[in-house]
Structure formats: C-alpha cells, structure tokens
GROMACS .gro file of C-alpha atoms in nm:
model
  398
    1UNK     CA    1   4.287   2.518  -1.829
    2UNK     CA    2   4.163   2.324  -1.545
    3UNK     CA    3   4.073   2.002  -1.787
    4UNK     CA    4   4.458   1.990  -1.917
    5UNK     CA    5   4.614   2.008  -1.594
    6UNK     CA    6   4.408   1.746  -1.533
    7UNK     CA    7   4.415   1.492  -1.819
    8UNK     CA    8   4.802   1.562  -1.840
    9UNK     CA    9   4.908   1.521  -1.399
   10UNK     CA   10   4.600   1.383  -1.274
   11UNK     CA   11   4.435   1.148  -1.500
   12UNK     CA   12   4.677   0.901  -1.534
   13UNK     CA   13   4.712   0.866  -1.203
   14UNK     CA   14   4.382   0.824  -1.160
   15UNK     CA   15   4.388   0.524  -1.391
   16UNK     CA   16   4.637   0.353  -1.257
   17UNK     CA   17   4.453   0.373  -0.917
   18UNK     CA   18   4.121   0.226  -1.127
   19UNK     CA   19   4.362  -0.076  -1.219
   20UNK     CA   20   4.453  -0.166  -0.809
   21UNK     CA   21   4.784   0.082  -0.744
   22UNK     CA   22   4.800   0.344  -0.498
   23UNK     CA   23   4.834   0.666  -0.650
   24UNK     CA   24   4.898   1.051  -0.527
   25UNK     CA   25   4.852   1.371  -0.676
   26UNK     CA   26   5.001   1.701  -0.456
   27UNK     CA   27   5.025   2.086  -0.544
   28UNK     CA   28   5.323   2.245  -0.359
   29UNK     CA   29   5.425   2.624  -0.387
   30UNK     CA   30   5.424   2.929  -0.280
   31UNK     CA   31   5.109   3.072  -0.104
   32UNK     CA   32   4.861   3.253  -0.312
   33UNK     CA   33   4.954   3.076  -0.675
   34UNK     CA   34   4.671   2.864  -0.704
   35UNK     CA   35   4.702   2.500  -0.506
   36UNK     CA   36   4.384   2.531  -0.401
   37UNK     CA   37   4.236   2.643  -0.698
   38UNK     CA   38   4.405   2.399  -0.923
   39UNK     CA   39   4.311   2.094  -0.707
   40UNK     CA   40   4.039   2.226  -0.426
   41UNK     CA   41   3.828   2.435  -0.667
   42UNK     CA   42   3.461   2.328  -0.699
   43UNK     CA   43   3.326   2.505  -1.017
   44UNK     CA   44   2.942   2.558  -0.883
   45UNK     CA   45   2.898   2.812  -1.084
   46UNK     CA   46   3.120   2.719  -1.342
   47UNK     CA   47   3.182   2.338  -1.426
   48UNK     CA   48   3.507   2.407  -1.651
   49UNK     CA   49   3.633   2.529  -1.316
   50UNK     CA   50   3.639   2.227  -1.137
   51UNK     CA   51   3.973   2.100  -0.977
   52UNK     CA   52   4.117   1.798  -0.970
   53UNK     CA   53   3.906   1.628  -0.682
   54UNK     CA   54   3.594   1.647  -0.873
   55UNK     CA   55   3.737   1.560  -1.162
   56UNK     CA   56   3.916   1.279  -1.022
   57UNK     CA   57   3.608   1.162  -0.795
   58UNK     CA   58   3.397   1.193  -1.148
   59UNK     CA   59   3.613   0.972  -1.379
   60UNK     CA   60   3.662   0.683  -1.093
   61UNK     CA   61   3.229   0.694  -1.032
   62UNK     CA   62   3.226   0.716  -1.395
   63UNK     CA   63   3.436   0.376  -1.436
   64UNK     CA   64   3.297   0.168  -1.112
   65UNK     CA   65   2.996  -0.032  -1.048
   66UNK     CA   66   2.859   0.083  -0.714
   67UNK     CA   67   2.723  -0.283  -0.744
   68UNK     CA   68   2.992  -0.432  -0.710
   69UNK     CA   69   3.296  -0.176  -0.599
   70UNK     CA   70   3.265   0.061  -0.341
   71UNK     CA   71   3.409   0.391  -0.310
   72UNK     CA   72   3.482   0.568   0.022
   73UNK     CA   73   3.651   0.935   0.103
   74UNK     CA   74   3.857   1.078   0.419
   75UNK     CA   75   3.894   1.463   0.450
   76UNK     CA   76   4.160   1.554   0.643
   77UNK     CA   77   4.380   1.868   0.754
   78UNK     CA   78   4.688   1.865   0.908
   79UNK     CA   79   4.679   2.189   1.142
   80UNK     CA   80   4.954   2.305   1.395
   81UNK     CA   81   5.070   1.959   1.327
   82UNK     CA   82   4.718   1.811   1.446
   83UNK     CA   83   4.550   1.556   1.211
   84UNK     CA   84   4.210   1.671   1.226
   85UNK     CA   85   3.881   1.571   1.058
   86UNK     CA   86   3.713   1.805   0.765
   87UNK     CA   87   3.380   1.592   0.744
   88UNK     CA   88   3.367   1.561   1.142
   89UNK     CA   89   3.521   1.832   1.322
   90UNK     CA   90   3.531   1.709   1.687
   91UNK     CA   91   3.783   1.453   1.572
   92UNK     CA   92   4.068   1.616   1.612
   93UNK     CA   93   4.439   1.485   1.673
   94UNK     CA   94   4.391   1.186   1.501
   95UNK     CA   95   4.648   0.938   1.531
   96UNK     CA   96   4.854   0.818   1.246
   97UNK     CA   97   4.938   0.418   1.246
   98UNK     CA   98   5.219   0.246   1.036
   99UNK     CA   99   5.163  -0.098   0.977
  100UNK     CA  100   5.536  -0.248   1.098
  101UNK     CA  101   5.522  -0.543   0.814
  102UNK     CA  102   5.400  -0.335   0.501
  103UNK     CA  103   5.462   0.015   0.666
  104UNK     CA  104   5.108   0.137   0.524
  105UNK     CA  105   4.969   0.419   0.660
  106UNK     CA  106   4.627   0.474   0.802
  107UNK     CA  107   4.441   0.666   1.020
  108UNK     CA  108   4.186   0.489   1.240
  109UNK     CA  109   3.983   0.781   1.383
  110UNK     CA  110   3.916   0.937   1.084
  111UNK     CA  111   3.523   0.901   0.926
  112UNK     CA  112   3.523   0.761   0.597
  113UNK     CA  113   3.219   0.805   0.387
  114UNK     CA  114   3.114   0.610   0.131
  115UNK     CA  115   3.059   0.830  -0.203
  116UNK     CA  116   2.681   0.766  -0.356
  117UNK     CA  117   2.731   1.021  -0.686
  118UNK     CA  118   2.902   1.320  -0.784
  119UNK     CA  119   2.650   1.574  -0.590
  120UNK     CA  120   2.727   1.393  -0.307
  121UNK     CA  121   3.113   1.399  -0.365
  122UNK     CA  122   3.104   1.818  -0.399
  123UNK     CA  123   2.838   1.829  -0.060
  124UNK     CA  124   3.151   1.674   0.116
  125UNK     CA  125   3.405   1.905  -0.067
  126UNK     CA  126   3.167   2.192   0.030
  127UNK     CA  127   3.186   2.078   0.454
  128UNK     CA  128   3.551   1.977   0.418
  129UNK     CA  129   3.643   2.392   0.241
  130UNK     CA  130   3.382   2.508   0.540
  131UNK     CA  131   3.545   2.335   0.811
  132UNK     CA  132   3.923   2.422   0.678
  133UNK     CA  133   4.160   2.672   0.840
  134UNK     CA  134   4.188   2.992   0.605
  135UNK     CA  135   4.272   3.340   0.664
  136UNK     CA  136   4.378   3.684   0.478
  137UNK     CA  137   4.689   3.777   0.408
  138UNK     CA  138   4.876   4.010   0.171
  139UNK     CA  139   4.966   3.753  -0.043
  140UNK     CA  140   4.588   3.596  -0.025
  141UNK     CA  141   4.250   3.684   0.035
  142UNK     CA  142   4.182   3.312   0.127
  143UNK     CA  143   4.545   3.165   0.226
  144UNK     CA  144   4.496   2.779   0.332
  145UNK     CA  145   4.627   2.763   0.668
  146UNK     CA  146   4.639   2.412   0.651
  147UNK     CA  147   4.762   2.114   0.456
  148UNK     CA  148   4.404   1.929   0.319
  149UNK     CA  149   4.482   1.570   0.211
  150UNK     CA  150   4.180   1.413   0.059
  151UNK     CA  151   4.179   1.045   0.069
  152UNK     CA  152   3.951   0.805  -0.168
  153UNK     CA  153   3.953   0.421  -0.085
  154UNK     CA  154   3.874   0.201  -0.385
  155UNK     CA  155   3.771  -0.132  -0.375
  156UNK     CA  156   3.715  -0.342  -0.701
  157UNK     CA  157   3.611  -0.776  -0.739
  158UNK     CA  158   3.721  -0.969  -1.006
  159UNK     CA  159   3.735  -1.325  -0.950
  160UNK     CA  160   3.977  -1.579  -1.036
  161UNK     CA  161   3.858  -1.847  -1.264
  162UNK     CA  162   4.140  -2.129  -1.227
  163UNK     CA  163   4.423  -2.170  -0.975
  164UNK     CA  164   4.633  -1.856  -0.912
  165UNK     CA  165   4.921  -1.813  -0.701
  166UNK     CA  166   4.841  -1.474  -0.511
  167UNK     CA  167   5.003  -1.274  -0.252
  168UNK     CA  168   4.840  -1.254   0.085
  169UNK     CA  169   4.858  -0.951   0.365
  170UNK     CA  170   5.100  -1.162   0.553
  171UNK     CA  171   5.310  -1.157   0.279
  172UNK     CA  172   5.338  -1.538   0.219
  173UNK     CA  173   5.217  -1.715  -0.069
  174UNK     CA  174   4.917  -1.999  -0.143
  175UNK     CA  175   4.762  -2.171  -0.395
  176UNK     CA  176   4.401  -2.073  -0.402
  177UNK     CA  177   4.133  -2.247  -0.568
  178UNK     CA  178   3.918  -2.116  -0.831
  179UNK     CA  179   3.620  -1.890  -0.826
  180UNK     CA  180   3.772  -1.742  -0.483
  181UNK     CA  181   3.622  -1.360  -0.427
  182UNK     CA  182   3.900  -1.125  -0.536
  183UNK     CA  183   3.945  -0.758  -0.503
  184UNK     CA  184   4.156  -0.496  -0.561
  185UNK     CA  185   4.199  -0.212  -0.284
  186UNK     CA  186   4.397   0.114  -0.366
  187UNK     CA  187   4.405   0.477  -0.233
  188UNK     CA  188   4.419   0.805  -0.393
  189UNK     CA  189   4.525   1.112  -0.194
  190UNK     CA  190   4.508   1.445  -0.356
  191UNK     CA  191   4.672   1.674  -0.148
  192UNK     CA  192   4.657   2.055  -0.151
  193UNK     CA  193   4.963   2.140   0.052
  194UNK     CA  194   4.964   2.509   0.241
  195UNK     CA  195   5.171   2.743   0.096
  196UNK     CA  196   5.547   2.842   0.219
  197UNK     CA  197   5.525   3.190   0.296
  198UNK     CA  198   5.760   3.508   0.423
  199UNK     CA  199   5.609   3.652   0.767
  200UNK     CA  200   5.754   4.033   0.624
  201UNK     CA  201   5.585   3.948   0.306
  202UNK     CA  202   5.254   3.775   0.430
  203UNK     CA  203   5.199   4.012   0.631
  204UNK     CA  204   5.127   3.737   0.928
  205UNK     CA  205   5.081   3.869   1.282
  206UNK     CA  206   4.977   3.680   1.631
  207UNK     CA  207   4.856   3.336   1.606
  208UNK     CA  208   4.877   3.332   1.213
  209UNK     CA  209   5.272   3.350   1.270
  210UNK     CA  210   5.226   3.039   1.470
  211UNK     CA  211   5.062   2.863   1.183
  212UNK     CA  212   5.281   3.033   0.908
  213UNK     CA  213   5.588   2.851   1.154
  214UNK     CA  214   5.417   2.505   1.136
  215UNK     CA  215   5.369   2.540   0.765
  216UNK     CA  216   5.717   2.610   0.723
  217UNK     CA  217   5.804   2.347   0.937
  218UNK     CA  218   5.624   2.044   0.737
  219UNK     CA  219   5.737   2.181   0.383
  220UNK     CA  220   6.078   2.219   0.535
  221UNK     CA  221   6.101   1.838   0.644
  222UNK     CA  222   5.920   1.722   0.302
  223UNK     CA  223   6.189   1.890   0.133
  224UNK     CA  224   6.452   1.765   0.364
  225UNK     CA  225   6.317   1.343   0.277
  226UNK     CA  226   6.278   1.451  -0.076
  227UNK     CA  227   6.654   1.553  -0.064
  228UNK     CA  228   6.761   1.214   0.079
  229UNK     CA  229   6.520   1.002  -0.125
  230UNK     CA  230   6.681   1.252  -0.471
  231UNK     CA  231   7.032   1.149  -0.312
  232UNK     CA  232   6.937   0.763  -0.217
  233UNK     CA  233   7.047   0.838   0.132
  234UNK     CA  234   7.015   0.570   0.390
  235UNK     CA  235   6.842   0.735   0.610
  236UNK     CA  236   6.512   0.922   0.548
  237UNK     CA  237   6.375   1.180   0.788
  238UNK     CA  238   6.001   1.100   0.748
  239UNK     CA  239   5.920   1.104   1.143
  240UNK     CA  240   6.012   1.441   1.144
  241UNK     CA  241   5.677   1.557   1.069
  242UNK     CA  242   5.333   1.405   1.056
  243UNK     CA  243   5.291   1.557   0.719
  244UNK     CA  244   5.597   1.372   0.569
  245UNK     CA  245   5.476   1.008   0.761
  246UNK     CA  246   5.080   1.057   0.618
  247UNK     CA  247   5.321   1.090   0.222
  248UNK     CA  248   5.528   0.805   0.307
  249UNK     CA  249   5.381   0.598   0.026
  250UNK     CA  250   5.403   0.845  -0.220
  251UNK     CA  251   5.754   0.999  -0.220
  252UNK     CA  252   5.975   0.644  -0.212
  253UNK     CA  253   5.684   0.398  -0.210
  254UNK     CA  254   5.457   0.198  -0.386
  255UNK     CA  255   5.229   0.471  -0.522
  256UNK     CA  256   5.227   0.642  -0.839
  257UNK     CA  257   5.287   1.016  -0.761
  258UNK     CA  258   5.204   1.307  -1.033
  259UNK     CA  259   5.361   1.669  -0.792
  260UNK     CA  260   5.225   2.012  -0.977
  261UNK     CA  261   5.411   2.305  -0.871
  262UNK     CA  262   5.248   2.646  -0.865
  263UNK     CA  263   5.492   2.961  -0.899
  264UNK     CA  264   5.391   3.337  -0.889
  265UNK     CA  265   5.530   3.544  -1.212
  266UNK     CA  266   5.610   3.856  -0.965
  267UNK     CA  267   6.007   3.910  -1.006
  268UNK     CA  268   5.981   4.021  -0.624
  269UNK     CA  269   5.936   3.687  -0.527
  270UNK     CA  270   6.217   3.544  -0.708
  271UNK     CA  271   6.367   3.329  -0.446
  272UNK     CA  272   6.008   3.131  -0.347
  273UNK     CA  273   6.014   3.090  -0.727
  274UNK     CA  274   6.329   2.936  -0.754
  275UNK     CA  275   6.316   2.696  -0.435
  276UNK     CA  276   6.000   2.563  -0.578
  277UNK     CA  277   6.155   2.539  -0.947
  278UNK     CA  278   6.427   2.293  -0.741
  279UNK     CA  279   6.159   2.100  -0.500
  280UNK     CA  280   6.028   2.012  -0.801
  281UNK     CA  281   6.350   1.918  -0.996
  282UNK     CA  282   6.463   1.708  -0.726
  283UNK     CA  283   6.131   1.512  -0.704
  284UNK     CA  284   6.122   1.427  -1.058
  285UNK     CA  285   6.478   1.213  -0.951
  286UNK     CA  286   6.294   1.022  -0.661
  287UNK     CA  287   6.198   0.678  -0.789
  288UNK     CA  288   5.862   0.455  -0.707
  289UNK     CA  289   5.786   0.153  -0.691
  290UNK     CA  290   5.417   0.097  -0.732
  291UNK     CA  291   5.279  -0.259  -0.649
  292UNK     CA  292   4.934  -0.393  -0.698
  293UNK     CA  293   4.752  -0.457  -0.421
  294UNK     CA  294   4.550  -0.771  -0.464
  295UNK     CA  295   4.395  -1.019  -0.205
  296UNK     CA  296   4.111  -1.248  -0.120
  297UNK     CA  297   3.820  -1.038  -0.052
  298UNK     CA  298   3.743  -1.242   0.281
  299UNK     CA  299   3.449  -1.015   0.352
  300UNK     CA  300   3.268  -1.134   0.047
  301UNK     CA  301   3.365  -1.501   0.041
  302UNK     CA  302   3.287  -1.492   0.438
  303UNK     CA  303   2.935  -1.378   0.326
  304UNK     CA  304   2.937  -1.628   0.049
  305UNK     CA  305   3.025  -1.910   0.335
  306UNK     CA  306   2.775  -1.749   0.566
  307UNK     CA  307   2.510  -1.745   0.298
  308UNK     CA  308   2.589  -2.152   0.242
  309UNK     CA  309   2.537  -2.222   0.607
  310UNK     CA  310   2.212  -2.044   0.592
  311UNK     CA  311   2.099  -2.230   0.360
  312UNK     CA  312   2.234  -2.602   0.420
  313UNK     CA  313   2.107  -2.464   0.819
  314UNK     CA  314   1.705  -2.422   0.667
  315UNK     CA  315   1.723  -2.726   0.440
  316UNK     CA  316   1.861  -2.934   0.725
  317UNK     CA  317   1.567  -2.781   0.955
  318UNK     CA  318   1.343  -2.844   0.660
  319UNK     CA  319   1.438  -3.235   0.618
  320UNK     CA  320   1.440  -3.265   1.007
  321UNK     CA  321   1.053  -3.081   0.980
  322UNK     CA  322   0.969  -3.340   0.684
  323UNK     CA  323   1.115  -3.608   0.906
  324UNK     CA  324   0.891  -3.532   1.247
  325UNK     CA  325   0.604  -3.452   1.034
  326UNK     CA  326   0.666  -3.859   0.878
  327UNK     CA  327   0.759  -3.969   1.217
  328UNK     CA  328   0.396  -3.817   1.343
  329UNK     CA  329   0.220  -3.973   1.051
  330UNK     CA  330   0.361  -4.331   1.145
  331UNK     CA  331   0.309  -4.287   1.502
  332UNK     CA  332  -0.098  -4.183   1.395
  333UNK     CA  333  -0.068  -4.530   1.177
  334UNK     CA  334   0.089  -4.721   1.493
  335UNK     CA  335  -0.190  -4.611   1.727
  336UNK     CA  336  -0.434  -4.688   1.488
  337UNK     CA  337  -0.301  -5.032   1.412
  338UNK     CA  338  -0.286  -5.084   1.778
  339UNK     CA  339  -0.636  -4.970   1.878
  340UNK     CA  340  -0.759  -5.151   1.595
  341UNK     CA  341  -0.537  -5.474   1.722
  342UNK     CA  342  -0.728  -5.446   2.039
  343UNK     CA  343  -1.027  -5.374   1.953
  344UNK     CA  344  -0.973  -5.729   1.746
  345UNK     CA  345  -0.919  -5.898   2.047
  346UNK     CA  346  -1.144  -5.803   2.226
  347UNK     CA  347  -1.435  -5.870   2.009
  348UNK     CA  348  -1.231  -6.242   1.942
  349UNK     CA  349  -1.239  -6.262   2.363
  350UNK     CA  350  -1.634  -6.202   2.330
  351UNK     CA  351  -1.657  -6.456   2.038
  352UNK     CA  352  -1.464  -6.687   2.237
  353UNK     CA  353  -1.636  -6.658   2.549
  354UNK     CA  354  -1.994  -6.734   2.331
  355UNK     CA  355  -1.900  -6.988   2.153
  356UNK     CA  356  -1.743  -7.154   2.483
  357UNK     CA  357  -2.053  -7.111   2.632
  358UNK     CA  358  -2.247  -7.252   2.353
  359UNK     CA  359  -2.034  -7.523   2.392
  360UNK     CA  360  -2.093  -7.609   2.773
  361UNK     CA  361  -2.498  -7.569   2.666
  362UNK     CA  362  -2.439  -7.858   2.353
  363UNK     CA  363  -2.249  -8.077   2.641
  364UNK     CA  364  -2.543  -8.069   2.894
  365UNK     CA  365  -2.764  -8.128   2.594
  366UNK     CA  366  -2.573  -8.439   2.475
  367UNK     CA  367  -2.588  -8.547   2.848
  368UNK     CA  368  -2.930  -8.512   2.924
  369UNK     CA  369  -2.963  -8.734   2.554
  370UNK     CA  370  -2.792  -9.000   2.659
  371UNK     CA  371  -2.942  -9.005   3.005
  372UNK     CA  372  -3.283  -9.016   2.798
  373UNK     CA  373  -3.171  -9.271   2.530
  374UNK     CA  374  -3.062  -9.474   2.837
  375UNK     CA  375  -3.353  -9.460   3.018
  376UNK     CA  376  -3.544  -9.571   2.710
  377UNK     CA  377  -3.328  -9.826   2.685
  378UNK     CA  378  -3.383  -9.984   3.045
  379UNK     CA  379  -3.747  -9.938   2.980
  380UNK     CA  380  -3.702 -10.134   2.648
  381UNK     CA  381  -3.540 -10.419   2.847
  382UNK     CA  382  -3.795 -10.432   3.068
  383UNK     CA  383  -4.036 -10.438   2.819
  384UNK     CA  384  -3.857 -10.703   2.605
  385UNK     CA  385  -3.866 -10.910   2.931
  386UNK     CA  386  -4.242 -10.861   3.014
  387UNK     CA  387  -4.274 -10.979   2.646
  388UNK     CA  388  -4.037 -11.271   2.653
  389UNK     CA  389  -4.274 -11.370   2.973
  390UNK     CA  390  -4.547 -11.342   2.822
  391UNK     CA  391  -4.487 -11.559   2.497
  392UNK     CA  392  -4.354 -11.806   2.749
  393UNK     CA  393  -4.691 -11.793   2.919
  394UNK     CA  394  -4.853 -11.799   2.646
  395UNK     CA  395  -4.704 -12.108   2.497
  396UNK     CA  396  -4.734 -12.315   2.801
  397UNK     CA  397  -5.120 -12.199   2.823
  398UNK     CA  398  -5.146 -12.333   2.425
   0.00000   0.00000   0.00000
C-alpha cells in the first residue's frame, strides 16, 4: 500500500530532515511501473492513495510551528535537459549554481512558495502535474516526459542557552554567546525520475523520440556516477548532466537518501527489469555522509537588533521630548522671573524718584525754618535792645 511504502522509504527520511539533515527520496525504473503513482499521486478522490509528497508535506506541517519554522516548496522539471519551473511556467532554463566552498546546490530563478496547510500543498501539486510534460505511449497512457524534482526548504529555531561552539557558513569556528537565534535549515527533494524506455517498445515517434533520447541520456549518466561512487572512483561524472549536478547531495553527499525502484512483472521486459534490479544494487553500496546543518539565524537576531534600536531610538526621542518640554518650562520660569525682576525695578525707580523728591520738598522746608527762626531771632535782638533801652531810660528818669 501507499502508507507502507511510505512509513518504510519515506518516513524516516522525512524525520531526519525534521531534525536539520538534508534528505532525498527518488523512484527510478522503467516507464509505466508506477514512479509517479508511488510518489506523484494525489489521492483526491481517495486519501489512502496519496503518494509520498503529500504524505511527506503532511507529517513535516504536522510536526512544525508555522510560528516559528517556515516551510517553503520548489517544483521543478528537468525537460530536454532544461530546468524549468512547474509553479511558474515562463521560467524556464533555470540555471543551476554550486556553491565552490560547500558545493551546495541551488537554483536561484526558481519561485519558492511558502506552504500555509495541506490544501494548499496538493493546489501546488495539482499546477505542478498540470504544467508537467506527459504523453501516451504503449507502455503508458500518461508517461512522464520529464524528470519532476520537488524541493521543500525547512527552517526550524531553537536557541542556545549557554556558550556553544558552532559551525558557521564560512566554515570557521566561534564562540557564541548565549541566547543567540539558532536555526536549523534542511532540504527534502522527492524526485519522480522519467522512466528509461525502448523507442521499438514505447512506441515513440517525432519529437517524443527526442525526449525519450534525453531521458535516456540523464538516467544513463546517473547510472554512470552511481557506478563510480559504488566503485569509490576518483573521479565522478556529475557535470555530465544537469540531472546528476541538481542529485549531487544525495548520491555521495551529506543527505540521507531512501531510492525505490519500480519494475514491471511482464517477462518481455526482462532486461529493463534486470538493469533496474542492478541500479538499485549498486546504490545500496554508495555511502553518505549526512551533516547537520546548523547556524546563527542572522535574519532573526538582525530583527531582534533592529527591534532594540527601535526602541532605545523612541526612548532616546522620548527623553530628548521630556528634556525640551523641561527646558521650555524653565525658560517660561526665566522670563517670568525676569519680567517680574523688572517690573521690581521699575516700581523701586518710581519709589526712589518720590521719596527723592520728598526729600528735596523736607530740605526747602527746613530752609525756609531756619530762615524764619532766624528772622525771629534778629527781631528778638532788636527787641531785647529796645528793652535794655528802655529800662536804662527808665532808671535814669527814677
């Protein structure tokens, strides 16, 4: 059933890609035995039908906090060896960029859409099946004419709560202090591989022998590095195709990589049978190492610094606010202080000027006294005189 291929090849890969590792899941075989169905399928009708890109989208939304993490998907096709968008079809020929320190792979043109819920997830599934390159065959009603690699970016915080040595991008290593924004960033790709077909069996004709060629052509070189990585050759042919350098993390890498093979049970096709019997065998010998990918989240902790500055930026205008409003008020008081200073003297000028004047008017009075009392006084004299006289006249007439 659809549930125990997927709990037995898909689901721990799945987990381990919930935990910070990259992880892959990939169908190979022959055309018309199911890829698509085993990891494409949909199950509208039918939920126990569901492949492993629903399931797989539904047990990571089912074990993140949309709070917190995030969770983003890229739909892709490689066609006549074009990387082309499924979720925006005028992208086509997107470029494919290795990363020369960590030789990650990403592509830069293609959209990547963050996932709100599970109806969501299938309305993308649905656009990405539209927009993909199928036609009938003999082998197939609906044979993929395409490889479909479905991408899902996960990012998950945790923070650290005392000194930890981590590993930065740059590959060096520092001493970070606590409570420093961490996250965890993997990938998933679940990839539904076209099938390797016969043209006299196919039944291919005009362009579709084109595509059946390129088909060959990318399952021939995937074979060809999982040979050398089965042998540990020196050198591995990954830039032979653009389908083996998008699965350059997952055959030899640092992902964690579950392969299903599908296989027809027609004795007439015996030999397609058998090659994919020994793609597979000589997979199971390639060896991975998968590495946790964990850094500073410098998004969050630049928000978190952004966020500080904000707010040390309004108190500081708040204190300088509080400090022009005070500097206002004391300027009011100083005004006040000094209006009332000279209102002071001039009332003390006025008070002054009186009492100067009454002054001047007590000075003439004095004067005028004194003229009087002298005046008196000569009269006095005179009169004493007279008197003096008189006695004397007086006397002399006794």
């Amino acid at each position: 059933s659809q549930k125990r291929i997927y709990e037995v090849v898909a689901k721990p890969v799945v987990e381990s890609v919930l935990e910070g590792y990259n992880g892959t899941v990939m169908a190979y075989g022959q055309t018309g035995t199911g890829k698509t169905y085993t990891v494409g399928q949909l199950g509208k009708e039918d939920p126990s039908e569901r492949g492993i890109m629903v399931r797989a989208l539904e047990h990571i939304l089912s074990s993140m906090s949309l709070e917190t993490d995030s969770v983003a998907v890229s739909y892709l096709q490689l066609y006549l060896e074009s990387v082309q968008d499924l979720l925006a079809p005028e992208k086509t020929n997107i470029p494919i960029v290795e990363d020369p320190k960590t030789g990650e792979v990403s592509l830069p043109g293609a959209a990547i859409v963050e996932i709100k819920d599970l109806e969501h997830v299938c309305q993308l599934l649905q656009i990405g099946e539209t927009n993909r390159h199928a036609a009938n065959t003999k082998m197939n009603t609906e044979s993929s004419r395409s490889h479909a690699i479905l991408i899902i970016h996960l990012q998950r915080s945790l923070k650290i709560k005392e000194e930890t040595t981590v590993s930065i991008p740059s590959d060096t290593e520092h001493t970070l202090p606590g409570d420093l924004p961490l996250v965890l960033k993997s990938k998933l790709l679940i990839v539904d591989l076209a099938g390797s077909e016969r043209i006299d069996k196919s039944g291919s004709e005009g362009h579709m022998i084109e595509e059946a060629k390129f088909i060959n052509l990318s399952l021939s070189s995937l074979g060809k590095c999982i040979n050398a990585l089965a042998e540990n050759s020196s050198h591995i042919p990954t830039r032979d195709s653009k389908l083996t350098r998008m699965l350059r993390d997952s055959f030899g890498g640092t992902a964690r990589t579950s392969l299903v093979v599908t296989i027809g049970p027609s004795a007439r096709h015996h030999s397609e049978t058998s090659s994919t019997v020994l793609f597979g065998q000589r997979a199971m010998k390639v060896v991975n190492t998968i590495r946790l990918k964990e850094e500073v989240d410098y998004e969050t902790l630049y928000k978190n610094v952004e966020n500080e500055v904000d707010h040390l930026t309004s108190e500081m205008e708040r204190q300088q606010k509080l400090r022009h409003r005070e500097k206002m008020q004391l300027e009011k008081r100083l005004k006040e202080s000094e209006t009332f200073l000279n209102d002071l003297k001039m009332i003390s000028s006025v008070q002054i000027e009186n009492l100067e004047k009454e002054k001047h008017q007590f000075e003439y009075a004095v004067k005028r006294l004194m003229q009087e009392l002298e005046e008196k006084e000569g009269r006095n004299n005179v009169l004493s005189e007279k008197i003096v006289h008189l006695e004397t006249s007086l006397n002399e007439k006794k």
